[in-house]
Coordinates of C-alpha atoms in Angstrom, one line a residue:
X1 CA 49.1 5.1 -45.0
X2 CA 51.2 4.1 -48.3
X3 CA 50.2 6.3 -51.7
X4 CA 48.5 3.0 -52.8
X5 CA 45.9 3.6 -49.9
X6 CA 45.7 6.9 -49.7
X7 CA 45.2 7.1 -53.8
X8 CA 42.5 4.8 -52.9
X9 CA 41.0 6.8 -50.3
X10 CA 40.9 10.0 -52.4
X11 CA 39.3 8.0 -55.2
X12 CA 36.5 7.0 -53.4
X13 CA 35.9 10.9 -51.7
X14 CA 36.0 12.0 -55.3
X15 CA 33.7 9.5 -56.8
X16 CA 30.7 10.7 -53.7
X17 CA 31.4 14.2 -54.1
X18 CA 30.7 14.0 -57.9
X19 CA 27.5 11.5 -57.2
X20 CA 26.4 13.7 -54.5
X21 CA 26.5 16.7 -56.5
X22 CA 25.5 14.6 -59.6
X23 CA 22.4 13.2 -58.7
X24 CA 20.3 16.3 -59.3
X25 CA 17.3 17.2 -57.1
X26 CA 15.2 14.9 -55.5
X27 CA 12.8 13.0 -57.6
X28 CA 10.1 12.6 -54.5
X29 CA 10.6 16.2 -53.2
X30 CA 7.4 18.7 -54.0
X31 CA 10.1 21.0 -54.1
X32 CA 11.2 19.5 -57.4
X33 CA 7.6 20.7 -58.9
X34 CA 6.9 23.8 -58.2
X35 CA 5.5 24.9 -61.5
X36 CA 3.2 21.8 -61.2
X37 CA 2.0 22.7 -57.5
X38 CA 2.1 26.7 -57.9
X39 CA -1.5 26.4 -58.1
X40 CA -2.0 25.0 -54.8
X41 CA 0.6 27.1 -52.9
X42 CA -1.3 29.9 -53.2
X43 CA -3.7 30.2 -50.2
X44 CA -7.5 30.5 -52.2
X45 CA -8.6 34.0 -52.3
X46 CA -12.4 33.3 -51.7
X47 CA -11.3 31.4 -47.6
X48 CA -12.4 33.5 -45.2
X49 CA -10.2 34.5 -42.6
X50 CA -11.8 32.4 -40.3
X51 CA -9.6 29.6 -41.6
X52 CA -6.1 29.9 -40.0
X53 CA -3.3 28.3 -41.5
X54 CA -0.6 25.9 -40.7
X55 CA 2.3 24.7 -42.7
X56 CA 4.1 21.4 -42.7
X57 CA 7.1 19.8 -44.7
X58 CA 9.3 16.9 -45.0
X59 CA 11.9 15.4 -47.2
X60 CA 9.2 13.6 -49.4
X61 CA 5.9 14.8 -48.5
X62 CA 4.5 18.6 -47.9
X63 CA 1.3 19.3 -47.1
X64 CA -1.0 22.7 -45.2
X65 CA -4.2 22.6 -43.8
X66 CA -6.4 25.6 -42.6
X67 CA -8.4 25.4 -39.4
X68 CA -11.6 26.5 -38.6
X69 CA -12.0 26.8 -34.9
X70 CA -15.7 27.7 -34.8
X71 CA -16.7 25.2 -36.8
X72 CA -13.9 22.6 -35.4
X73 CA -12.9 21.6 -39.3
X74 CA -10.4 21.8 -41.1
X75 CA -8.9 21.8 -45.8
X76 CA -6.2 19.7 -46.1
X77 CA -4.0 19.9 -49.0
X78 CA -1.0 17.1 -49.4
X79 CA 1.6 16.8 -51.7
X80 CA 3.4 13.4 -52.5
X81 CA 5.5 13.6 -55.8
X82 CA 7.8 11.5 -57.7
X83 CA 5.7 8.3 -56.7
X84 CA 2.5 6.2 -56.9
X85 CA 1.6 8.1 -60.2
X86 CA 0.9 4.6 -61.4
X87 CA -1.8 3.7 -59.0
X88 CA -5.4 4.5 -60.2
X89 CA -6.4 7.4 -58.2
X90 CA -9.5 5.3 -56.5
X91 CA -6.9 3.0 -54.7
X92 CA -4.6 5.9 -53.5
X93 CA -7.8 7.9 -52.2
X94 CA -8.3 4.9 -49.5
X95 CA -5.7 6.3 -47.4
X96 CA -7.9 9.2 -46.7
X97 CA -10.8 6.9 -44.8
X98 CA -7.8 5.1 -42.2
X99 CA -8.2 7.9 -39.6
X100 CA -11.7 6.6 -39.4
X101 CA -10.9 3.1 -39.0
X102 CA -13.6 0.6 -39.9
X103 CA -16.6 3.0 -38.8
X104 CA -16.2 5.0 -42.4
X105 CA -19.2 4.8 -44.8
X106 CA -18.3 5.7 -47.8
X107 CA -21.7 7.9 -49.0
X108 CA -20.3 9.2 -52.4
X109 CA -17.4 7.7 -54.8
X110 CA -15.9 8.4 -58.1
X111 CA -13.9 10.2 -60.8
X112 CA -14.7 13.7 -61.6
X113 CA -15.2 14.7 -65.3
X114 CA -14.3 17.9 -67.1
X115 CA -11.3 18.9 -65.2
X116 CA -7.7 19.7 -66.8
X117 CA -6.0 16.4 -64.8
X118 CA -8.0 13.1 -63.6
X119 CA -9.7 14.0 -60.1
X120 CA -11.7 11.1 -58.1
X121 CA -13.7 12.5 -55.4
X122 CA -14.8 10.6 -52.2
X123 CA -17.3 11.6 -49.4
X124 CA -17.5 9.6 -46.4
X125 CA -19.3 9.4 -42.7
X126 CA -17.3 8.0 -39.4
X127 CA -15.9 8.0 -36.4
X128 CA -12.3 10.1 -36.7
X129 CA -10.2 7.8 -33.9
X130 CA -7.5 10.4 -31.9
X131 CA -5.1 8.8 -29.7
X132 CA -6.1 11.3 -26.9
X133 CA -9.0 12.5 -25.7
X134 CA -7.6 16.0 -25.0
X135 CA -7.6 16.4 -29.2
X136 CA -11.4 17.3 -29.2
X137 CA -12.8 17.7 -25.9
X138 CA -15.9 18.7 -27.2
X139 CA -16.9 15.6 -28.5
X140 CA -14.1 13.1 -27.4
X141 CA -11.9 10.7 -28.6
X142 CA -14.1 9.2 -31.2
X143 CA -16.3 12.2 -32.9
X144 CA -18.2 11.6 -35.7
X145 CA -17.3 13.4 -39.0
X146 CA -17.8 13.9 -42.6
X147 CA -15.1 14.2 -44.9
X148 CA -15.0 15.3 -48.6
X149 CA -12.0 14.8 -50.6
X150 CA -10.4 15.1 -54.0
X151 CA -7.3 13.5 -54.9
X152 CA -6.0 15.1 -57.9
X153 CA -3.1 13.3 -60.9
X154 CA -0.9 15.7 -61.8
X155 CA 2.1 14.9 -64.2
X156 CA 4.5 14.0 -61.1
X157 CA 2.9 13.9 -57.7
X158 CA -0.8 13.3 -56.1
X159 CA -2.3 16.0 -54.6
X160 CA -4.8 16.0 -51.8
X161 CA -7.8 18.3 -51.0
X162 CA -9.8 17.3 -48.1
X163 CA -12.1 18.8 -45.4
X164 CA -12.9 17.4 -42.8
X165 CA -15.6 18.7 -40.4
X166 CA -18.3 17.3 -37.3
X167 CA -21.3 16.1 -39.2
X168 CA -23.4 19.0 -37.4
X169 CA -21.2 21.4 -39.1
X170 CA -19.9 19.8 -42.1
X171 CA -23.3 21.6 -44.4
X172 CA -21.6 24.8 -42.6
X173 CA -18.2 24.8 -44.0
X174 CA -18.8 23.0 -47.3
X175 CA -19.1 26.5 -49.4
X176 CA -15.6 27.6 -48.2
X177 CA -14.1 24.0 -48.9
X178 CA -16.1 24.3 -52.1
X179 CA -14.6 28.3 -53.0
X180 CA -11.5 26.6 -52.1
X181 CA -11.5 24.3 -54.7
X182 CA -12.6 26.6 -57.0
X183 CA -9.2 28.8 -56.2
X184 CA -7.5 25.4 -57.0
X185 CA -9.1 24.4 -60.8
X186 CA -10.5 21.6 -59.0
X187 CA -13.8 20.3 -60.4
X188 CA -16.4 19.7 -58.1
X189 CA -18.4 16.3 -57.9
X190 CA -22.2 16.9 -59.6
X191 CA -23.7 16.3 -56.0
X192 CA -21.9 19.7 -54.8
X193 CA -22.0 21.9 -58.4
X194 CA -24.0 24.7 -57.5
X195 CA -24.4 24.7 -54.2
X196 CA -22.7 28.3 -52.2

């Protein structure tokens, strides 16, 4: 290799060693937040220990859920960050009703006053379609559920706060979804303030 080429070569190893180490963290990580998401890392002090936890994280997105075996339900809380903070919150809450396919019925819908952030709140009534039967044997591949969620605009990602249970349960398990999101600064929607 003549010095022309190999001057070459080193020039552009230097130049992606500098931008690699240049380009700071990443914009869509959670990671990148964590004094915006500290809040919801926290597990909420008033779940019972009946909810079990499980943790899962990618490159862009993060998110935990707790599981309630008894009453088959489970809190969600997502994190996606760096992105979509231009949306209205009522078109990014959508992608909470696709795991119910066409059989949701939205019940309840709307933006939630009084709370620090904008938070839009959505209940909803279908028919939660798993690939395999084996995921709820109980009630089979297509179980009806309710689902109550809250997708919350903070400064740099979208959080959100869901539980999802069977509908004979769902009444249940509402007053630890509802503690939870009490733990969280999350206002609730006026058809669940005051219920425990």
């Amino acid at each position: 290799m003549n010095s022309w080429a190999r001057s070459a070569c080193l020039g552009v190893l230097a130049v992606l060693y500098l931008t690699g180490c240049m380009k700071g963290p990443n914009p869509w990580s959670p990671k990148t937040y964590p004094g915006e998401l500290g809040r919801y890392e926290r597990d909420p002090a008033d779940l019972p220990a009946s909810w079990k936890k499980f943790y899962v994280e990618g490159e862009e997105e993060k998110y935990f859920f707790f599981e309630n075996e008894a009453l088959r339900a489970s809190i969600t809380v997502s994190f996606t960050c760096g992105k979509y903070t231009d949306i209205p919150l009522e078109i990014l809450a959508e992608h909470l009703l696709f795991p119910m396919g066409r059989s949701a019925v939205v019940e309840s819908k709307g933006y939630v006053p009084g709370g620090r952030v904008e938070v839009y709140h959505l209940r909803a009534r279908g028919q939660v379609e798993y690939g395999e039967p084996e995921k709820d044997q109980a009630h089979g591949p297509a179980a009806e559920r309710v689902m109550d969620a809250y997708t919350v605009g903070e400064n740099h990602c979208v959080v959100d706060v869901s539980y999802l249970a069977p509908a004979d349960a769902f009444a249940q398990g509402l007053p630890d979804f509802q503690a939870a999101l009490r733990d969280y600064g999350i206002p609730m929607a006026e058809e669940n303030v005051g219920r425990r």
